[in-house]
PDB file of C-alpha atoms in Angstrom:
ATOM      1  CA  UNK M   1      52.206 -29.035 -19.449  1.00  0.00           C
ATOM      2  CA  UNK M   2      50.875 -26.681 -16.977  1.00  0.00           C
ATOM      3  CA  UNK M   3      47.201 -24.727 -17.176  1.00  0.00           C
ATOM      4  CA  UNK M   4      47.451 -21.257 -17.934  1.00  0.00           C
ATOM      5  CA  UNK M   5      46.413 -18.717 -14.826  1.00  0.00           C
ATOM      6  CA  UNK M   6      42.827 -17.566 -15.525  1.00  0.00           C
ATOM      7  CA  UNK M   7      41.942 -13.576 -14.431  1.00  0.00           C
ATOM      8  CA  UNK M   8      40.061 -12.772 -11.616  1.00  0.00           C
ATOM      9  CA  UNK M   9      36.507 -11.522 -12.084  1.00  0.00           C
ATOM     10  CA  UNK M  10      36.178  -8.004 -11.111  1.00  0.00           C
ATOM     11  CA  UNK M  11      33.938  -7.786  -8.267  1.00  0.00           C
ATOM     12  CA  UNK M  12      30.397  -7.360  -8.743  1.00  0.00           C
ATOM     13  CA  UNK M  13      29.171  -3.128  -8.616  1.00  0.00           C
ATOM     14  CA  UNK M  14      27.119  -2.199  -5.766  1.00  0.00           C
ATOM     15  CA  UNK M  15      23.490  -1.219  -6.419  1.00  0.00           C
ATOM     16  CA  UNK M  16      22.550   2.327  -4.982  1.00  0.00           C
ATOM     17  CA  UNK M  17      19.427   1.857  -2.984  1.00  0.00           C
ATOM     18  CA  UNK M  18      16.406   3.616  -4.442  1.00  0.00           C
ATOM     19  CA  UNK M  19      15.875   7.103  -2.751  1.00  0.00           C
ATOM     20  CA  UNK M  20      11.856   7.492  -0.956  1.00  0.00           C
ATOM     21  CA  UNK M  21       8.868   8.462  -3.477  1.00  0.00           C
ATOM     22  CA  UNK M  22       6.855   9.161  -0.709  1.00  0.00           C
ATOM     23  CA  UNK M  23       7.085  11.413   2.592  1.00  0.00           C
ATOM     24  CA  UNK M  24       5.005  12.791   5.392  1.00  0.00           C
ATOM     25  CA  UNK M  25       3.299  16.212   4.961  1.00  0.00           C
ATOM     26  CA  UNK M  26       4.176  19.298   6.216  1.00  0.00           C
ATOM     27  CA  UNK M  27       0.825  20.549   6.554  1.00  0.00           C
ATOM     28  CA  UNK M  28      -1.253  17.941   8.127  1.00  0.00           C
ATOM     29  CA  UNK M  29       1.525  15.387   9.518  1.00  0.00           C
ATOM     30  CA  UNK M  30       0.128  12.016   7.892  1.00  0.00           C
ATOM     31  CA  UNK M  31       2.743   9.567   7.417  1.00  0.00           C
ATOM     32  CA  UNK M  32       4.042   8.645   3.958  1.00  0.00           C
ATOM     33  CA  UNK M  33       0.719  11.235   2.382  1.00  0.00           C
ATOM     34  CA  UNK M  34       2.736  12.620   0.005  1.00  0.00           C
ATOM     35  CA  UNK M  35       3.692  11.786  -3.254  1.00  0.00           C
ATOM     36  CA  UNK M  36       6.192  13.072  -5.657  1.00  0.00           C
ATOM     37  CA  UNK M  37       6.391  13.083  -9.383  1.00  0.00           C
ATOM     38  CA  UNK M  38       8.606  14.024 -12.200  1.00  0.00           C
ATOM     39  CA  UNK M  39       7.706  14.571 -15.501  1.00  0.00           C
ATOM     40  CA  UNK M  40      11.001  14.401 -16.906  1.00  0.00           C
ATOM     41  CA  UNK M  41       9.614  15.711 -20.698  1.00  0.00           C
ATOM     42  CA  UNK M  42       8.021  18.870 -19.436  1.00  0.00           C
ATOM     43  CA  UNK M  43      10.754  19.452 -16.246  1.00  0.00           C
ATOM     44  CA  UNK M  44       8.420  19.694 -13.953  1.00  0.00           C
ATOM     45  CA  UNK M  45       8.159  18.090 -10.095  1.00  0.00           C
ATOM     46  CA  UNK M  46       5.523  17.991  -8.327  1.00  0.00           C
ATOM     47  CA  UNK M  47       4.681  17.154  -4.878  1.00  0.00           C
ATOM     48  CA  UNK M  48       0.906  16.254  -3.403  1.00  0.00           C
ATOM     49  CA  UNK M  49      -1.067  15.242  -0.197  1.00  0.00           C
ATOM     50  CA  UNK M  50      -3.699  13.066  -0.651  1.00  0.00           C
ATOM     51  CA  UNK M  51      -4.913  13.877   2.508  1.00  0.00           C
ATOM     52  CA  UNK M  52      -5.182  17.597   2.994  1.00  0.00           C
ATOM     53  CA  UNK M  53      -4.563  18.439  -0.764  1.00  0.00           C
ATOM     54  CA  UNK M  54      -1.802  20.453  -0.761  1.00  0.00           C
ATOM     55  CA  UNK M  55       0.040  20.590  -3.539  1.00  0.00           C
ATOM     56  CA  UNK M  56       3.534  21.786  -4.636  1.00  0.00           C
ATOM     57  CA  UNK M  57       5.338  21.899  -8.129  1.00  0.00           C
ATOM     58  CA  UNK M  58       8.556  23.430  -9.186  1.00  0.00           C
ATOM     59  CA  UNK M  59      10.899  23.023 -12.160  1.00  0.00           C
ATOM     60  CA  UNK M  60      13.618  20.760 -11.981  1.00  0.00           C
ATOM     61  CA  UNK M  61      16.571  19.411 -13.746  1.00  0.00           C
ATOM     62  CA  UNK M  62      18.170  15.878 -15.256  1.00  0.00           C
ATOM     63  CA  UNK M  63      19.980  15.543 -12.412  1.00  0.00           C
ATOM     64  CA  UNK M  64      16.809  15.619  -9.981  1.00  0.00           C
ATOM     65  CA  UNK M  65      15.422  12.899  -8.000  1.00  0.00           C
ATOM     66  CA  UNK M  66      11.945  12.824  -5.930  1.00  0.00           C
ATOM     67  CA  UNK M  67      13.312  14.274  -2.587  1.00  0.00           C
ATOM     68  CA  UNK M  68      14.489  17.110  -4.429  1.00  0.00           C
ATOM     69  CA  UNK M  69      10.887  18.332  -5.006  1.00  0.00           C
ATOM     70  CA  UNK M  70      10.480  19.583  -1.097  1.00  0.00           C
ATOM     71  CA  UNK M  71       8.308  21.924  -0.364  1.00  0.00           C
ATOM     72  CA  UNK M  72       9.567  22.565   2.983  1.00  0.00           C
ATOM     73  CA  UNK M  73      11.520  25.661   1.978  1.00  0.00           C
ATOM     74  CA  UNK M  74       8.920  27.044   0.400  1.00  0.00           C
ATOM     75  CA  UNK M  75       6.342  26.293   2.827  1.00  0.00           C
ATOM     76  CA  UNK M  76       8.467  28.060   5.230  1.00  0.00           C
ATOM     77  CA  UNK M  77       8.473  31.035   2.887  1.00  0.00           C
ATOM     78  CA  UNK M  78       4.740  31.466   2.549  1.00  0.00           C
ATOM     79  CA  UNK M  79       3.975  31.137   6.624  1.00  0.00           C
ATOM     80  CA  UNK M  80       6.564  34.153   7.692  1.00  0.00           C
ATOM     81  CA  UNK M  81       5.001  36.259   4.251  1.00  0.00           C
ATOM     82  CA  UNK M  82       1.302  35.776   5.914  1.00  0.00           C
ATOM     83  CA  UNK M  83       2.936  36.106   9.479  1.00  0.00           C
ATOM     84  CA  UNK M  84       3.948  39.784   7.527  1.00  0.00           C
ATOM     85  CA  UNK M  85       0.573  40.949   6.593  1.00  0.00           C
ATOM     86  CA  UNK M  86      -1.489  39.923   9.560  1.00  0.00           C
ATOM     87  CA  UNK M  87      -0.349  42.726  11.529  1.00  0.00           C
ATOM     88  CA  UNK M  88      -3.231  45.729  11.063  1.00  0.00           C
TER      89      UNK M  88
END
C-alpha cells in the first residue's frame, strides 16, 4: 500500500513594508521633524514640525496613507502667492 501524495503549501504572502510616519521639513530642513497623522473618524491629515511649528492639515480619504499628507504642493502654492503681492 502506497502513501497518498500530500499538497504543497502555498507559499507564504509577502509583507508590504510600512511606508515613513515621519519626514524632513520643508521650512526649516531638520531631519525626520515632521510628523504626520490621520484621524481616520473625522478624515482629516495632518502634518507638523516640532521644530519650527509649521503645521499643515488637509482632508483625506480611506485609501490615504501618511506620505499622502505633503505639504510640499501647497507650500509651493503659498511662496509664488506672496512672491505676487510683494511687488508695490
Amino acid at each position: 500500500m502506497g502513501k497518498r501524495k500530500s499538497s504543497a503549501k502555498p507559499p507564504p504572502k509577502k509583507r508590504m513594508d510600512k511606508l515613513d510616519t515621519v519626514f524632513s521639513c520643508p521650512f526649516c530642513s531638520h531631519g525626520t521633524s515632521v510628523e504626520c497623522r490621520i484621524d481616520m473618524k473625522n478624515l482629516i491629515g495632518e502634518a507638523s514640525c516640532r521644530i519650527c511649528q509649521e503645521s499643515f492639515s488637509t482632508t483625506i480619504t480611506a485609501l490615504s496613507e501618511p506620505i499622502d499628507v505633503e505639504w510640499i504642493d501647497e507650500c509651493e502654492r503659498v511662496n509664488n502667492h506672496e512672491d505676487d503681492g510683494d511687488g508695490a
